[in-house]
Tab-separated table of C-alpha atoms (C1' of nucleotides) in Angstrom:
chain	number	residue	atom	x	y	z
T	108	MET	CA	139.632	50.736	110.424
T	109	GLN	CA	136.156	51.705	110.271
T	110	SER	CA	136.322	52.687	106.451
T	111	ALA	CA	137.666	49.198	105.861
T	112	MET	CA	134.828	47.309	107.705
T	113	GLU	CA	132.202	49.332	105.735
T	114	LEU	CA	133.886	48.436	102.597
T	115	TYR	CA	134.689	44.630	103.243
T	116	VAL	CA	130.870	44.706	104.155
T	117	GLU	CA	129.686	46.464	101.621
T	118	ARG	CA	131.418	44.876	98.448
T	119	GLY	CA	133.587	41.854	99.871
T	120	PHE	CA	137.294	41.768	101.511
T	121	GLU	CA	138.623	40.538	98.100
T	122	GLN	CA	136.784	42.909	95.958
T	123	THR	CA	138.009	45.942	97.660
T	124	THR	CA	141.613	47.632	97.581
T	125	ALA	CA	143.867	49.228	100.326
T	126	ALA	CA	144.124	52.408	97.818
T	127	GLU	CA	140.038	52.281	98.146
T	128	ILE	CA	140.092	52.029	102.031
T	129	ALA	CA	143.117	54.742	102.378
T	130	GLU	CA	140.605	57.077	99.816
T	131	ARG	CA	137.340	56.483	102.024
T	132	ALA	CA	139.612	57.468	105.409
T	133	GLY	CA	141.157	60.534	103.383
T	134	VAL	CA	144.535	59.607	103.725
T	135	THR	CA	146.806	57.662	100.914
T	136	GLU	CA	147.473	54.196	100.391
T	137	ARG	CA	151.048	54.469	101.666
T	138	THR	CA	149.555	55.981	104.976
T	139	PHE	CA	147.063	52.822	105.197
T	140	PHE	CA	150.405	50.271	105.396
T	141	ARG	CA	151.860	52.300	108.043
T	142	TYR	CA	149.689	51.626	110.267
T	143	PHE	CA	148.203	48.249	109.132
T	144	ALA	CA	151.087	45.276	108.235
T	145	ASP	CA	148.696	44.366	105.574
T	146	LYS	CA	145.285	44.370	104.317
T	147	ARG	CA	143.506	41.882	106.911
T	148	GLU	CA	145.313	43.407	109.723
T	149	VAL	CA	142.928	46.157	110.027
T	150	LEU	CA	140.002	43.613	111.261
T	151	PHE	CA	142.509	42.702	114.180
T	152	GLY	CA	143.495	46.154	115.975
T	153	GLY	CA	141.402	44.771	119.273
T	154	ALA	CA	143.943	41.629	119.478
T	155	SER	CA	146.441	43.191	121.328
T	156	GLU	CA	144.324	44.388	124.007
T	157	LEU	CA	142.285	41.022	124.445
T	158	GLN	CA	145.480	39.096	124.707
T	159	ARG	CA	146.434	41.473	127.622
T	160	ILE	CA	143.411	41.500	129.945
T	161	VAL	CA	143.227	37.075	129.297
T	162	LEU	CA	147.047	37.567	130.211
T	163	GLU	CA	146.288	39.575	133.182
T	164	ALA	CA	143.414	37.709	134.203
T	165	ILE	CA	145.450	34.469	134.580
T	166	GLU	CA	148.252	36.118	136.486
T	167	ALA	CA	145.233	37.608	138.640
T	168	ALA	CA	143.978	34.067	139.491
T	169	PRO	CA	144.231	32.556	142.882
T	170	THR	CA	147.262	30.687	143.315
T	171	GLU	CA	145.740	27.549	144.252
T	172	ALA	CA	143.842	27.592	140.839
T	173	SER	CA	144.389	24.515	138.735
T	174	PRO	CA	145.652	25.502	135.297
T	175	VAL	CA	142.967	24.967	133.555
T	176	ASP	CA	140.718	27.079	135.809
T	177	ALA	CA	143.474	29.786	135.615
T	178	VAL	CA	143.254	29.890	131.543
T	179	LEU	CA	139.205	29.675	132.043
T	180	ALA	CA	139.448	32.881	134.137
T	181	GLY	CA	141.720	34.405	131.558
T	182	MET	CA	138.937	33.582	128.794
T	183	PHE	CA	136.000	34.815	130.880
T	184	ALA	CA	137.516	38.012	131.327
T	185	GLY	CA	138.523	38.266	127.869
T	186	ALA	CA	134.756	37.326	126.911
T	187	GLU	CA	133.679	40.352	129.325
T	188	ARG	CA	135.655	42.409	127.389
T	189	ILE	CA	134.121	41.239	123.875
T	190	GLY	CA	130.440	40.078	125.148
T	191	GLY	CA	129.449	43.847	124.649
T	192	ASN	CA	128.266	44.558	121.021
T	193	ARG	CA	127.182	41.228	119.816
T	194	ASP	CA	126.271	42.730	116.291
T	195	TRP	CA	129.753	43.832	115.179
T	196	SER	CA	130.904	40.240	116.208
T	197	CYS	CA	128.471	39.042	114.176
T	198	GLN	CA	129.503	41.185	111.141
T	199	ARG	CA	132.934	40.284	111.730
T	200	ALA	CA	132.497	36.350	111.988
T	201	ALA	CA	130.561	36.657	108.675
T	202	LEU	CA	133.369	37.977	107.117
T	203	LEU	CA	135.700	35.693	108.467
T	204	ALA	CA	133.859	33.023	107.672
T	205	ALA	CA	133.423	34.196	103.768
T	206	ASN	CA	136.885	34.553	103.469
T	207	PRO	CA	139.363	31.746	104.367
T	208	SER	CA	142.880	34.167	104.325
T	209	LEU	CA	140.879	36.284	107.047
T	210	MET	CA	140.223	33.111	108.722
T	211	GLU	CA	144.264	32.412	108.389
T	212	ARG	CA	144.738	35.616	110.549
T	213	GLU	CA	141.986	34.715	113.032
T	214	LEU	CA	143.311	31.166	113.754
T	215	LEU	CA	147.037	32.729	113.973
T	216	LYS	CA	145.754	35.099	116.621
T	217	LEU	CA	143.856	32.845	118.398
T	218	SER	CA	147.034	30.467	118.667
T	219	ALA	CA	149.211	33.197	119.665
T	220	LEU	CA	146.882	33.901	122.451
T	221	GLY	CA	146.970	30.051	123.226
T	222	GLU	CA	150.732	30.223	123.435
T	223	ALA	CA	150.755	33.496	125.445
T	224	ALA	CA	148.331	31.973	127.708
T	225	ALA	CA	150.781	29.077	128.381
T	226	ASP	CA	153.382	31.166	129.205
T	227	ALA	CA	151.461	32.926	131.579
T	228	LEU	CA	150.777	29.149	133.205
T	229	ARG	CA	154.195	28.605	133.244
T	230	LEU	CA	155.221	31.871	135.113
T	231	ARG	CA	152.761	30.030	137.406
T	232	GLY	CA	155.044	26.983	138.026
T	233	VAL	CA	153.046	25.043	135.561
T	234	ALA	CA	155.349	22.484	133.005
T	235	ALA	CA	155.611	22.929	129.412
T	236	LEU	CA	153.358	20.250	128.304
T	237	PRO	CA	150.317	20.798	130.477
T	238	ALA	CA	150.804	24.617	130.232
T	239	ARG	CA	149.948	24.542	126.404
T	240	LEU	CA	147.420	21.617	126.620
T	241	ALA	CA	145.407	23.958	129.273
T	242	ALA	CA	146.099	26.923	127.277
T	243	HIS	CA	145.053	25.633	123.805
T	244	THR	CA	142.272	24.136	125.431
T	245	GLY	CA	140.783	27.292	127.165
T	246	VAL	CA	141.487	29.000	123.418
T	247	SER	CA	139.083	26.136	121.895
T	248	VAL	CA	136.246	26.613	124.658
T	249	PHE	CA	136.327	30.115	124.168
T	250	SER	CA	136.513	30.303	120.356
T	251	ILE	CA	133.676	27.488	120.509
T	252	GLY	CA	131.854	29.323	122.520
T	253	PHE	CA	132.089	32.136	120.675
T	254	ASP	CA	130.786	30.510	117.322
T	255	THR	CA	127.588	29.654	119.671
T	256	TRP	CA	127.522	32.947	120.493
T	257	VAL	CA	127.006	34.292	117.394
T	258	GLY	CA	125.053	31.974	116.163
T	259	ALA	CA	121.325	31.349	115.671
T	260	ASP	CA	119.591	31.670	118.859
T	261	PRO	CA	122.276	31.571	121.238
T	262	PRO	CA	121.604	30.470	124.808
T	263	GLY	CA	122.953	33.564	126.571
T	264	ASP	CA	125.283	36.032	126.602
T	265	PHE	CA	129.122	35.188	125.379
T	266	ALA	CA	130.224	33.958	129.009
T	267	GLU	CA	126.935	31.553	129.044
T	268	CYS	CA	127.995	30.316	126.072
T	269	ILE	CA	131.437	29.568	127.021
T	270	ARG	CA	130.081	27.674	130.372
T	271	MET	CA	127.783	25.526	128.081
T	272	ALA	CA	130.932	24.576	125.934
T	273	LEU	CA	133.002	23.772	129.019
T	274	ALA	CA	130.234	21.846	130.316
T	275	GLU	CA	129.895	19.760	127.279
T	276	LEU	CA	133.849	19.355	127.370
T	277	ARG	CA	133.777	17.982	130.809
T	278	GLU	CA	131.318	15.129	129.858
T	279	LEU	CA	132.806	14.227	126.971
T	280	THR	CA	136.405	13.843	128.938
T	281	ALA	CA	134.545	12.079	131.473
T	282	ALA	CA	132.924	9.636	128.928
T	283	SER	CA	136.160	8.534	127.826
L	94	MET	CA	157.305	20.419	95.547
L	95	GLN	CA	160.955	19.252	96.240
L	96	SER	CA	162.328	22.458	94.053
L	97	ALA	CA	160.359	24.760	96.696
L	98	MET	CA	161.389	22.995	99.703
L	99	GLU	CA	165.119	22.846	98.571
L	100	LEU	CA	164.883	26.898	98.010
L	101	TYR	CA	163.040	27.788	101.159
L	102	VAL	CA	165.312	25.861	103.241
L	103	GLU	CA	168.394	27.326	101.055
L	104	ARG	CA	167.796	31.121	101.268
L	105	GLY	CA	164.305	31.279	103.426
L	106	PHE	CA	160.426	31.599	101.982
L	107	GLU	CA	160.424	35.022	101.775
L	108	GLN	CA	163.404	35.255	99.785
L	109	THR	CA	162.439	32.879	97.301
L	110	THR	CA	160.461	33.788	94.516
L	111	ALA	CA	157.628	31.637	92.571
L	112	ALA	CA	159.936	32.484	89.285
L	113	GLU	CA	163.073	30.924	91.011
L	114	ILE	CA	160.932	27.770	92.124
L	115	ALA	CA	159.601	27.348	88.634
L	116	GLU	CA	162.945	27.465	87.113
L	117	ARG	CA	164.418	25.183	89.320
L	118	ALA	CA	161.700	22.535	88.676
L	119	GLY	CA	161.832	23.103	84.753
L	120	VAL	CA	158.585	25.150	84.305
L	121	THR	CA	157.306	28.560	84.107
L	122	GLU	CA	155.974	30.495	86.569
L	123	ARG	CA	152.302	30.115	85.320
L	124	THR	CA	152.743	26.535	85.113
L	125	PHE	CA	153.754	26.633	89.085
L	126	PHE	CA	150.524	28.763	90.120
L	127	ARG	CA	148.407	26.206	88.003
L	128	TYR	CA	149.306	23.247	90.275
L	129	PHE	CA	149.437	25.338	93.436
L	130	ALA	CA	147.310	28.120	94.417
L	131	ASP	CA	149.931	30.105	96.222
L	132	LYS	CA	153.662	29.787	96.984
L	133	ARG	CA	152.674	28.437	100.564
L	134	GLU	CA	150.176	25.731	99.479
L	135	VAL	CA	153.545	23.920	97.796
L	136	LEU	CA	154.189	23.067	101.181
L	137	PHE	CA	150.631	21.382	102.130
L	138	GLY	CA	150.473	18.413	99.606
L	139	GLY	CA	149.941	15.943	101.902
L	140	ALA	CA	147.294	17.622	103.870
L	141	SER	CA	144.243	16.386	101.792
L	142	GLU	CA	145.640	12.550	101.777
L	143	LEU	CA	146.179	13.313	106.046
L	144	GLN	CA	142.436	14.276	106.057
L	145	ARG	CA	141.139	11.293	104.350
L	146	ILE	CA	142.955	9.230	106.562
L	147	VAL	CA	141.775	10.836	109.717
L	148	LEU	CA	138.497	10.793	108.551
L	149	GLU	CA	138.191	6.534	107.192
L	150	ALA	CA	139.556	5.883	110.489
L	151	ILE	CA	136.998	7.802	112.310
L	152	GLU	CA	134.212	6.450	110.767
L	153	ALA	CA	135.824	2.859	110.822
L	154	ALA	CA	136.015	3.367	114.972
L	155	PRO	CA	133.444	0.831	116.759
L	156	THR	CA	130.147	1.988	117.310
L	157	GLU	CA	130.020	1.705	120.960
L	158	ALA	CA	133.272	3.904	121.109
L	159	SER	CA	132.939	7.707	122.699
L	160	PRO	CA	133.267	10.710	120.610
L	161	VAL	CA	136.529	11.633	122.194
L	162	ASP	CA	138.097	7.935	121.481
L	163	ALA	CA	136.700	7.823	117.777
L	164	VAL	CA	138.426	10.933	117.123
L	165	LEU	CA	141.798	9.806	119.127
L	166	ALA	CA	141.461	6.708	116.695
L	167	GLY	CA	141.620	9.119	113.731
L	168	MET	CA	144.569	10.989	114.958
L	169	PHE	CA	146.482	8.039	115.796
L	170	ALA	CA	145.678	6.936	112.234
L	171	GLY	CA	147.149	10.269	110.955
L	172	ALA	CA	150.099	9.882	113.113
L	173	GLU	CA	150.943	6.535	111.393
L	174	ARG	CA	150.965	8.110	108.085
L	175	ILE	CA	153.259	11.081	109.584
L	176	GLY	CA	155.630	9.411	111.839
L	177	GLY	CA	157.692	7.351	108.934
L	178	ASN	CA	159.900	10.825	107.993
L	179	ARG	CA	160.781	12.503	111.296
L	180	ASP	CA	163.304	14.321	109.587
L	181	TRP	CA	161.393	15.886	106.869
L	182	SER	CA	158.837	16.854	109.465
L	183	CYS	CA	161.347	18.840	111.504
L	184	GLN	CA	162.301	20.473	108.583
L	185	ARG	CA	158.968	21.769	107.437
L	186	ALA	CA	158.091	22.453	111.489
L	187	ALA	CA	161.368	25.199	111.198
L	188	LEU	CA	159.977	26.298	108.333
L	189	LEU	CA	156.823	27.144	109.702
L	190	ALA	CA	157.954	28.432	112.920
L	191	ALA	CA	160.097	30.937	111.112
L	192	ASN	CA	157.386	32.026	108.812
L	193	PRO	CA	153.964	33.465	110.273
L	194	SER	CA	152.185	33.140	107.242
L	195	LEU	CA	152.894	29.552	106.851
L	196	MET	CA	152.066	28.880	110.200
L	197	GLU	CA	148.586	30.693	109.209
L	198	ARG	CA	148.061	28.058	106.556
L	199	GLU	CA	148.808	25.041	108.911
L	200	LEU	CA	146.594	26.523	111.141
L	201	LEU	CA	144.153	26.561	108.754
L	202	LYS	CA	144.804	23.052	107.667
L	203	LEU	CA	144.228	21.869	110.780
L	204	SER	CA	140.902	23.923	111.890
L	205	ALA	CA	139.745	22.223	108.856
L	206	LEU	CA	140.725	19.038	109.785
L	207	GLY	CA	139.019	19.425	113.220
L	208	GLU	CA	135.912	20.648	111.600
L	209	ALA	CA	135.914	17.720	108.554
L	210	ALA	CA	136.443	15.652	111.981
L	211	ALA	CA	133.155	17.091	113.642
L	212	ASP	CA	131.284	16.631	110.584
L	213	ALA	CA	132.510	12.792	110.672
L	214	LEU	CA	131.379	12.556	114.260
L	215	ARG	CA	127.791	13.662	113.643
L	216	LEU	CA	127.719	11.085	111.014
L	217	ARG	CA	127.929	8.885	113.897
L	218	GLY	CA	125.094	10.327	115.717
L	219	VAL	CA	127.177	12.843	117.829
L	220	ALA	CA	125.176	16.361	118.234
L	221	ALA	CA	126.853	19.388	116.824
L	222	LEU	CA	128.488	21.301	119.967
L	223	PRO	CA	130.005	17.873	121.271
L	224	ALA	CA	131.311	16.972	117.945
L	225	ARG	CA	133.302	20.259	117.449
L	226	LEU	CA	134.560	20.008	120.924
L	227	ALA	CA	135.818	16.442	120.775
L	228	ALA	CA	136.943	16.931	117.265
L	229	HIS	CA	139.136	20.212	118.129
L	230	THR	CA	140.399	18.484	121.520
L	231	GLY	CA	141.827	15.723	119.711
L	232	VAL	CA	143.486	17.752	116.952
L	233	SER	CA	144.951	19.789	119.595
L	234	VAL	CA	146.536	16.730	121.119
L	235	PHE	CA	147.762	15.748	117.661
L	236	SER	CA	149.153	19.088	117.151
L	237	ILE	CA	150.950	19.343	120.509
L	238	GLY	CA	151.986	15.951	119.961
L	239	PHE	CA	153.641	16.599	116.850
L	240	ASP	CA	155.681	19.388	118.457
L	241	THR	CA	156.963	17.287	121.343
L	242	TRP	CA	157.770	14.442	118.393
L	243	VAL	CA	159.899	17.324	116.620
L	244	GLY	CA	161.241	18.805	119.702
L	245	ALA	CA	164.531	17.848	121.339
L	246	ASP	CA	164.887	14.231	122.463
L	247	PRO	CA	161.473	13.490	121.914
L	248	PRO	CA	160.113	10.272	124.562
L	249	GLY	CA	159.213	8.192	121.454
L	250	ASP	CA	157.741	7.804	118.239
L	251	PHE	CA	154.840	10.091	117.060
L	252	ALA	CA	152.068	8.087	118.469
L	253	GLU	CA	154.341	7.875	121.544
L	254	CYS	CA	154.166	11.634	121.794
L	255	ILE	CA	150.649	11.662	121.229
L	256	ARG	CA	149.739	9.283	124.143
L	257	MET	CA	151.736	11.746	126.332
L	258	ALA	CA	150.214	14.739	125.671
L	259	LEU	CA	146.446	12.748	126.269
L	260	ALA	CA	147.733	11.503	129.580
L	261	GLU	CA	148.808	14.903	130.966
L	262	LEU	CA	145.509	16.342	129.465
L	263	ARG	CA	143.264	13.727	130.883
L	264	GLU	CA	145.219	14.486	134.583
L	265	LEU	CA	144.590	18.550	134.040
L	266	THR	CA	140.750	17.731	133.586
L	267	ALA	CA	140.910	15.491	136.469
L	268	ALA	CA	142.214	18.035	138.217
L	269	SER	CA	139.898	20.820	137.664
H	1041	DG	C1'	145.365	11.823	58.256
H	1042	DT	C1'	142.507	14.787	60.708
H	1043	DT	C1'	140.702	16.334	64.761
H	1044	DC	C1'	141.024	16.748	69.745
H	1045	DT	C1'	142.279	17.653	73.918
H	1046	DG	C1'	145.224	18.998	78.206
H	1047	DA	C1'	149.468	20.579	79.339
H	1048	DT	C1'	152.316	24.243	78.953
H	1049	DG	C1'	154.351	28.770	77.219
H	1050	DT	C1'	153.745	33.507	76.424
H	1051	DC	C1'	152.096	38.083	77.624
H	1052	DA	C1'	149.999	41.834	79.519
H	1053	DG	C1'	147.768	43.764	83.485
H	1054	DC	C1'	146.189	44.008	88.407
H	1055	DA	C1'	146.807	45.155	93.410
H	1056	DA	C1'	149.501	44.077	97.784
H	1057	DC	C1'	153.013	45.522	100.017
H	1058	DT	C1'	158.099	48.450	100.621
H	1059	DG	C1'	161.679	51.627	100.367
H	1060	DA	C1'	163.682	56.509	99.353
H	1061	DC	C1'	163.093	60.689	99.641
H	1062	DA	C1'	160.268	65.129	99.944
H	1063	DT	C1'	157.547	68.160	102.464
H	1064	DG	C1'	154.796	70.725	105.976
H	1065	DG	C1'	152.891	71.895	109.964
H	1066	DA	C1'	153.621	71.430	115.286
H	1067	DT	C1'	156.664	72.116	118.791
H	1068	DG	C1'	160.214	73.398	121.601
H	1069	DT	C1'	164.564	76.410	122.318
H	1070	DC	C1'	167.419	80.459	122.319
G	1066	DG	C1'	160.376	86.237	116.827
G	1067	DA	C1'	163.872	83.325	114.123
G	1068	DC	C1'	165.405	78.789	113.946
G	1069	DA	C1'	165.925	74.191	114.712
G	1070	DT	C1'	163.724	69.546	115.114
G	1071	DC	C1'	160.601	65.984	114.808
G	1072	DC	C1'	156.540	63.158	113.110
G	1073	DA	C1'	152.924	62.546	110.240
G	1074	DT	C1'	152.048	62.277	106.152
G	1075	DG	C1'	152.491	62.698	100.496
G	1076	DT	C1'	154.845	61.318	96.253
G	1077	DC	C1'	156.973	58.324	93.545
G	1078	DA	C1'	159.372	54.253	91.887
G	1079	DG	C1'	159.771	49.144	92.125
G	1080	DT	C1'	159.035	43.854	93.033
G	1081	DT	C1'	156.514	40.150	93.349
G	1082	DG	C1'	152.180	37.428	94.090
G	1083	DC	C1'	148.674	35.725	91.053
G	1084	DT	C1'	145.358	35.970	86.982
G	1085	DG	C1'	142.943	36.137	82.294
G	1086	DA	C1'	143.289	35.432	77.550
G	1087	DC	C1'	145.119	33.241	74.071
G	1088	DA	C1'	148.561	30.711	71.505
G	1089	DT	C1'	151.540	26.189	70.691
G	1090	DC	C1'	152.065	21.695	70.390
G	1091	DA	C1'	152.301	16.622	71.346
G	1092	DG	C1'	150.115	12.392	72.056
G	1093	DA	C1'	145.559	9.785	71.720
G	1094	DA	C1'	141.002	9.159	69.525
G	1095	DC	C1'	138.584	8.093	65.683
DNA sequence: GTTCTGATGTCAGCAACTGACATGGATGTC
DNA sequence: GACATCCATGTCAGTTGCTGACATCAGAAC
């Protein structure tokens, strides 16, 4: 993972071959593909852990919490996990922004996170449609908050960026 | 596009080679790749037209419409374009659901649609953050409405499914 | 009639990925 | 201590997605 990140930053994602990553890591190309399904997946090692944290927080939310609040609890828990190393997040975000194929993978992971969160809501007794709506709305706020956080002069830490997006969203829905 | 769709349905996306699509269409593999950037793109020919329709409807929305309402006008215009042939939409949705790599591409297109819609909102004077939030929320409602529409026993046409999702979302935000 | 252009074919080649089999070192068992 | 087992890795050959360079050829323009 470290070798790949270095090479992607040094010479770009498409200009880096799997063989080169493997060589820098001291293994064969075949071994690389035993650990990562494809060249992109190497940047998404933390996705499953993030999902686990989010889901656990949703489950742990108070029973009386609304679907949206439960999802938000999950998102804040996820933000706490990521919010530590902003530099790494910025570097990674720049890579994704420059490579549509990496962005595709990111969007797939976020969508999967949304579906998993919707499942968690259903376990709390929420119906299918509102569960998906609440979950994906939460992921949107998470994602847009993330963009704010890794952008120029963020208003605070990751959680604060999420709160900011959330406040904007509430204002928007009130105005409509 | 027709040859590809047939083959993808007949034997699956991954089991179909670009050479086979080309052969059925009566051209060479090289010619196939001159028209489509990759094997997936052949299923997304209508994306640019859909985006154009959505953006035009956002621009055409009354000046006093709220950001959310303007985006929704765009989504309903898009729904009108797609809502005609449900059979084709179902077939395509089944393909996407069965192939993560196709779903990735779909999510990228939807995300791009959201960003374009956000740009359209900014042209109406909306600030960056609320523009993105309203746009992506609109796309979420569009997308989840689409899933309802191509699912088992939808409550009406595509537009009606969007209205249903929208009503649910309003209820959720009111409850939070 | 010539020229020019645009679509297509041909061919060689790279890189992503995969399956099948070999190897070698660590671990456990008698 | 010899032996069996297992797991990670290496090796190798092959398929497929995709690209660049050049050839061809039919029709439009002049």
